[in-house]
Amino acid sequence: MQTTLKPVDLAQAQAFLSRLPDTFSDILRTARLQATPEGHISVSYEMQGPSKREVTATSPNEAIRLALVDVATYVTASAQQHEAIQISSSSTGTELATEASSPERTLSKAKQQTLGASLPSRLKEHLGELAVTEATSFADVCRRFVVFGFEDFVARSLYASPTSLFDVLANELHEWDDSTTEQAMVRLDPGHAVRLRSTAKEYEKSVSELTVLCVAHGIAMQRLLEPLESRVSKCKGAAVRSLVSKLGLRPFAVPLVSGILAGSVRAPRKLLPKLALALDAPESLLSTVFRGSFDRRLVPAFKAEGGKPVLSTAPVTWTTAVKSLSLSSEDAKALLELGV
């Protein structure tokens, strides 16, 4: 039986599916597990809005299972509701084509939340100049740097002390010190907005203060990207053998490390710090470079007779990549111990 699903509907569904990992991650990062006075276990988490939700069960595993079911139900139901609103609000094919080609349509797909921030005038002027150069909006440029800076901040907070971390961010913001400040409205997707508010509260910072620090940090990280991409590029090809040696791996790991550099293989948790040390870069920034390599990969030309070829939409896991090499059990075990 052939499906009647239209190609455009299939593409939209694939796009929605590709966003699910980030959506689930944004929600589950806010999840908290705790015991109730009645002796049960509850899991609370922030949904869009923000609105707090909570599920309770008799055991931690059951509470987590119920939370995952609830999040999945909520996310898919929200997507269906949004799709229905889009269809009912579009009256002609011309309107649909106009909306699809508009940059504002992309920005309005998610119900974004607005955060107020007092930006140094020089920093706000710089963001405005970038927006003109890139032919995009100030809001888009500002959002990009906030998210970039915030994600790197969160990644570093896992191993750096709060004092040293905020010293780094303060020094980066110092470049933009100005006698005057100007208000700016920063629009973020609900997941990032909730996490940023929660993080600001955790570190006893105002939302505006953390937002401005993340903007400056995002700009500083962006400046490091180009030289880092050059260093990663120089390690590809025959040079990857030298990198493999520096990482303390044996030669049979060459295709795996090559895959990581190309973004087609996800770096395991114990290997990423070694790569960051070898390439002299923060782990989070290195991960950004790998994602960019995957996104920019060339799509090969296929000549298939038995149906359309399938191109991967996400990097393969370390475990899958290791098992694909058909190594001895001892060698495979050594690589798998690096993580997933």
PDB file of C-alpha atoms in Angstrom, residues 111-268:
ATOM      1  CA  LYS A 111       6.979  30.837  20.396  1.00  0.00           C
ATOM      2  CA  GLN A 112      10.004  32.802  21.437  1.00  0.00           C
ATOM      3  CA  GLN A 113      10.379  34.533  24.771  1.00  0.00           C
ATOM      4  CA  THR A 114      11.789  38.019  25.206  1.00  0.00           C
ATOM      5  CA  LEU A 115      14.508  38.843  27.704  1.00  0.00           C
ATOM      6  CA  GLY A 116      15.594  42.394  28.470  1.00  0.00           C
ATOM      7  CA  ALA A 117      19.321  43.183  28.490  1.00  0.00           C
ATOM      8  CA  SER A 118      21.341  46.359  29.087  1.00  0.00           C
ATOM      9  CA  LEU A 119      24.058  46.207  26.425  1.00  0.00           C
ATOM     10  CA  PRO A 120      27.077  48.525  26.360  1.00  0.00           C
ATOM     11  CA  SER A 121      26.506  50.950  23.498  1.00  0.00           C
ATOM     12  CA  ARG A 122      29.641  49.808  21.659  1.00  0.00           C
ATOM     13  CA  LEU A 123      28.537  46.177  21.871  1.00  0.00           C
ATOM     14  CA  LYS A 124      25.048  46.970  20.619  1.00  0.00           C
ATOM     15  CA  GLU A 125      26.514  49.002  17.756  1.00  0.00           C
ATOM     16  CA  HIS A 126      28.796  46.089  16.808  1.00  0.00           C
ATOM     17  CA  LEU A 127      25.860  43.678  16.711  1.00  0.00           C
ATOM     18  CA  GLY A 128      23.955  46.107  14.513  1.00  0.00           C
ATOM     19  CA  GLU A 129      26.869  46.355  12.091  1.00  0.00           C
ATOM     20  CA  LEU A 130      27.075  42.557  11.882  1.00  0.00           C
ATOM     21  CA  ALA A 131      23.360  42.391  11.133  1.00  0.00           C
ATOM     22  CA  VAL A 132      23.783  44.816   8.218  1.00  0.00           C
ATOM     23  CA  THR A 133      26.829  42.925   6.894  1.00  0.00           C
ATOM     24  CA  GLU A 134      25.013  39.573   7.069  1.00  0.00           C
ATOM     25  CA  ALA A 135      21.758  41.031   5.700  1.00  0.00           C
ATOM     26  CA  THR A 136      19.818  39.756   8.696  1.00  0.00           C
ATOM     27  CA  SER A 137      18.113  41.244  11.729  1.00  0.00           C
ATOM     28  CA  PHE A 138      19.673  42.552  14.920  1.00  0.00           C
ATOM     29  CA  ALA A 139      17.518  40.094  16.878  1.00  0.00           C
ATOM     30  CA  ASP A 140      18.882  37.151  14.878  1.00  0.00           C
ATOM     31  CA  VAL A 141      22.536  38.149  15.423  1.00  0.00           C
ATOM     32  CA  CYS A 142      21.985  38.835  19.111  1.00  0.00           C
ATOM     33  CA  ARG A 143      20.182  35.524  19.629  1.00  0.00           C
ATOM     34  CA  ARG A 144      22.943  33.594  17.867  1.00  0.00           C
ATOM     35  CA  PHE A 145      25.685  34.960  20.105  1.00  0.00           C
ATOM     36  CA  VAL A 146      23.645  34.572  23.295  1.00  0.00           C
ATOM     37  CA  VAL A 147      22.943  30.906  22.556  1.00  0.00           C
ATOM     38  CA  PHE A 148      26.517  30.220  21.421  1.00  0.00           C
ATOM     39  CA  GLY A 149      27.989  31.897  24.483  1.00  0.00           C
ATOM     40  CA  PHE A 150      25.496  30.317  26.875  1.00  0.00           C
ATOM     41  CA  GLU A 151      26.054  26.766  25.610  1.00  0.00           C
ATOM     42  CA  ASP A 152      29.817  27.170  25.952  1.00  0.00           C
ATOM     43  CA  PHE A 153      29.339  28.633  29.453  1.00  0.00           C
ATOM     44  CA  VAL A 154      27.240  25.624  30.501  1.00  0.00           C
ATOM     45  CA  ALA A 155      29.803  23.201  29.054  1.00  0.00           C
ATOM     46  CA  ARG A 156      32.676  24.898  30.890  1.00  0.00           C
ATOM     47  CA  SER A 157      30.742  25.033  34.156  1.00  0.00           C
ATOM     48  CA  LEU A 158      31.026  21.250  34.345  1.00  0.00           C
ATOM     49  CA  TYR A 159      34.761  21.445  35.035  1.00  0.00           C
ATOM     50  CA  ALA A 160      35.621  25.089  35.843  1.00  0.00           C
ATOM     51  CA  SER A 161      34.980  26.910  39.108  1.00  0.00           C
ATOM     52  CA  PRO A 162      32.284  29.635  39.004  1.00  0.00           C
ATOM     53  CA  THR A 163      34.855  32.268  40.049  1.00  0.00           C
ATOM     54  CA  SER A 164      37.303  31.514  37.234  1.00  0.00           C
ATOM     55  CA  LEU A 165      34.497  31.110  34.720  1.00  0.00           C
ATOM     56  CA  PHE A 166      32.925  34.488  35.470  1.00  0.00           C
ATOM     57  CA  ASP A 167      36.381  36.082  35.484  1.00  0.00           C
ATOM     58  CA  VAL A 168      36.792  34.909  31.870  1.00  0.00           C
ATOM     59  CA  LEU A 169      33.376  36.254  30.877  1.00  0.00           C
ATOM     60  CA  ALA A 170      33.957  39.563  32.658  1.00  0.00           C
ATOM     61  CA  ASN A 171      37.284  40.064  30.847  1.00  0.00           C
ATOM     62  CA  GLU A 172      35.605  39.392  27.508  1.00  0.00           C
ATOM     63  CA  LEU A 173      32.872  41.917  28.296  1.00  0.00           C
ATOM     64  CA  HIS A 174      35.503  44.454  29.394  1.00  0.00           C
ATOM     65  CA  GLU A 175      36.452  44.923  25.733  1.00  0.00           C
ATOM     66  CA  TRP A 176      33.059  46.515  25.171  1.00  0.00           C
ATOM     67  CA  ASP A 177      33.016  48.704  28.299  1.00  0.00           C
ATOM     68  CA  ASP A 178      31.236  51.945  27.631  1.00  0.00           C
ATOM     69  CA  SER A 179      29.995  54.808  29.724  1.00  0.00           C
ATOM     70  CA  THR A 180      26.518  54.292  28.355  1.00  0.00           C
ATOM     71  CA  THR A 181      24.248  51.298  27.996  1.00  0.00           C
ATOM     72  CA  GLU A 182      21.209  50.689  25.832  1.00  0.00           C
ATOM     73  CA  GLN A 183      18.301  48.365  26.328  1.00  0.00           C
ATOM     74  CA  ALA A 184      17.878  45.501  23.893  1.00  0.00           C
ATOM     75  CA  MET A 185      15.198  42.839  23.623  1.00  0.00           C
ATOM     76  CA  VAL A 186      16.684  39.362  23.147  1.00  0.00           C
ATOM     77  CA  ARG A 187      14.288  36.765  21.772  1.00  0.00           C
ATOM     78  CA  LEU A 188      15.103  33.133  22.591  1.00  0.00           C
ATOM     79  CA  ASP A 189      13.337  29.828  22.102  1.00  0.00           C
ATOM     80  CA  PRO A 190      11.517  28.663  25.268  1.00  0.00           C
ATOM     81  CA  GLY A 191      14.090  26.008  26.115  1.00  0.00           C
ATOM     82  CA  HIS A 192      17.045  28.407  26.133  1.00  0.00           C
ATOM     83  CA  ALA A 193      15.038  31.129  27.870  1.00  0.00           C
ATOM     84  CA  VAL A 194      14.094  28.780  30.726  1.00  0.00           C
ATOM     85  CA  ARG A 195      17.633  27.456  31.088  1.00  0.00           C
ATOM     86  CA  LEU A 196      19.178  30.927  31.027  1.00  0.00           C
ATOM     87  CA  ARG A 197      16.781  32.177  33.717  1.00  0.00           C
ATOM     88  CA  SER A 198      17.448  29.104  35.823  1.00  0.00           C
ATOM     89  CA  THR A 199      21.221  29.447  35.423  1.00  0.00           C
ATOM     90  CA  ALA A 200      21.130  33.156  36.298  1.00  0.00           C
ATOM     91  CA  LYS A 201      19.249  32.322  39.502  1.00  0.00           C
ATOM     92  CA  GLU A 202      21.682  29.497  40.307  1.00  0.00           C
ATOM     93  CA  TYR A 203      24.685  31.833  40.100  1.00  0.00           C
ATOM     94  CA  GLU A 204      22.861  34.775  41.713  1.00  0.00           C
ATOM     95  CA  LYS A 205      23.040  36.910  38.586  1.00  0.00           C
ATOM     96  CA  SER A 206      20.308  38.940  36.966  1.00  0.00           C
ATOM     97  CA  VAL A 207      18.942  37.624  33.683  1.00  0.00           C
ATOM     98  CA  SER A 208      20.130  40.812  31.975  1.00  0.00           C
ATOM     99  CA  GLU A 209      23.657  40.442  33.386  1.00  0.00           C
ATOM    100  CA  LEU A 210      24.043  36.806  32.316  1.00  0.00           C
ATOM    101  CA  THR A 211      22.581  37.561  28.882  1.00  0.00           C
ATOM    102  CA  VAL A 212      25.099  40.356  28.237  1.00  0.00           C
ATOM    103  CA  LEU A 213      27.985  38.178  29.451  1.00  0.00           C
ATOM    104  CA  CYS A 214      26.871  35.418  27.074  1.00  0.00           C
ATOM    105  CA  VAL A 215      26.710  37.832  24.129  1.00  0.00           C
ATOM    106  CA  ALA A 216      30.307  38.941  24.704  1.00  0.00           C
ATOM    107  CA  HIS A 217      31.417  35.353  25.302  1.00  0.00           C
ATOM    108  CA  GLY A 218      29.706  34.212  22.098  1.00  0.00           C
ATOM    109  CA  ILE A 219      31.578  36.858  20.116  1.00  0.00           C
ATOM    110  CA  ALA A 220      34.879  35.799  21.705  1.00  0.00           C
ATOM    111  CA  MET A 221      34.200  32.151  20.856  1.00  0.00           C
ATOM    112  CA  GLN A 222      33.282  33.054  17.276  1.00  0.00           C
ATOM    113  CA  ARG A 223      36.677  34.726  16.857  1.00  0.00           C
ATOM    114  CA  LEU A 224      38.378  31.491  17.886  1.00  0.00           C
ATOM    115  CA  LEU A 225      36.440  29.404  15.387  1.00  0.00           C
ATOM    116  CA  GLU A 226      38.340  30.346  12.210  1.00  0.00           C
ATOM    117  CA  PRO A 227      41.875  29.497  13.478  1.00  0.00           C
ATOM    118  CA  LEU A 228      40.526  26.353  15.141  1.00  0.00           C
ATOM    119  CA  GLU A 229      38.872  25.217  11.912  1.00  0.00           C
ATOM    120  CA  SER A 230      42.245  25.736  10.214  1.00  0.00           C
ATOM    121  CA  ARG A 231      44.022  23.575  12.821  1.00  0.00           C
ATOM    122  CA  VAL A 232      41.418  20.834  12.483  1.00  0.00           C
ATOM    123  CA  SER A 233      41.716  20.964   8.687  1.00  0.00           C
ATOM    124  CA  LYS A 234      45.505  20.513   8.901  1.00  0.00           C
ATOM    125  CA  CYS A 235      44.986  17.309  10.909  1.00  0.00           C
ATOM    126  CA  LYS A 236      42.889  15.679   8.210  1.00  0.00           C
ATOM    127  CA  GLY A 237      44.190  13.275   5.595  1.00  0.00           C
ATOM    128  CA  ALA A 238      47.630  11.765   6.178  1.00  0.00           C
ATOM    129  CA  ALA A 239      48.251  14.098   9.130  1.00  0.00           C
ATOM    130  CA  VAL A 240      45.562  12.348  11.156  1.00  0.00           C
ATOM    131  CA  ARG A 241      48.020   9.554  12.005  1.00  0.00           C
ATOM    132  CA  SER A 242      50.121  11.994  14.014  1.00  0.00           C
ATOM    133  CA  LEU A 243      47.011  13.151  15.888  1.00  0.00           C
ATOM    134  CA  VAL A 244      46.000   9.562  16.616  1.00  0.00           C
ATOM    135  CA  SER A 245      49.410   9.004  18.160  1.00  0.00           C
ATOM    136  CA  LYS A 246      49.088  12.140  20.320  1.00  0.00           C
ATOM    137  CA  LEU A 247      45.743  10.859  21.581  1.00  0.00           C
ATOM    138  CA  GLY A 248      47.379   7.643  22.737  1.00  0.00           C
ATOM    139  CA  LEU A 249      45.453   5.499  20.270  1.00  0.00           C
ATOM    140  CA  ARG A 250      46.710   2.722  18.024  1.00  0.00           C
ATOM    141  CA  PRO A 251      46.786   3.051  14.202  1.00  0.00           C
ATOM    142  CA  PHE A 252      43.551   1.107  13.707  1.00  0.00           C
ATOM    143  CA  ALA A 253      41.735   4.106  15.229  1.00  0.00           C
ATOM    144  CA  VAL A 254      42.683   6.347  12.290  1.00  0.00           C
ATOM    145  CA  PRO A 255      39.333   6.007  10.444  1.00  0.00           C
ATOM    146  CA  LEU A 256      37.488   6.730  13.688  1.00  0.00           C
ATOM    147  CA  VAL A 257      39.421   9.923  14.419  1.00  0.00           C
ATOM    148  CA  SER A 258      39.070  10.949  10.755  1.00  0.00           C
ATOM    149  CA  GLY A 259      35.319  10.514  11.136  1.00  0.00           C
ATOM    150  CA  ILE A 260      35.305  12.707  14.261  1.00  0.00           C
ATOM    151  CA  LEU A 261      37.194  15.491  12.475  1.00  0.00           C
ATOM    152  CA  ALA A 262      34.746  15.288   9.572  1.00  0.00           C
ATOM    153  CA  GLY A 263      31.818  15.390  11.984  1.00  0.00           C
ATOM    154  CA  SER A 264      30.464  12.030  10.806  1.00  0.00           C
ATOM    155  CA  VAL A 265      31.363  10.236  14.065  1.00  0.00           C
ATOM    156  CA  ARG A 266      30.382  11.540  17.482  1.00  0.00           C
ATOM    157  CA  ALA A 267      33.422  11.898  19.771  1.00  0.00           C
ATOM    158  CA  PRO A 268      33.166   9.775  22.949  1.00  0.00           C
TER     159      PRO A 268
END
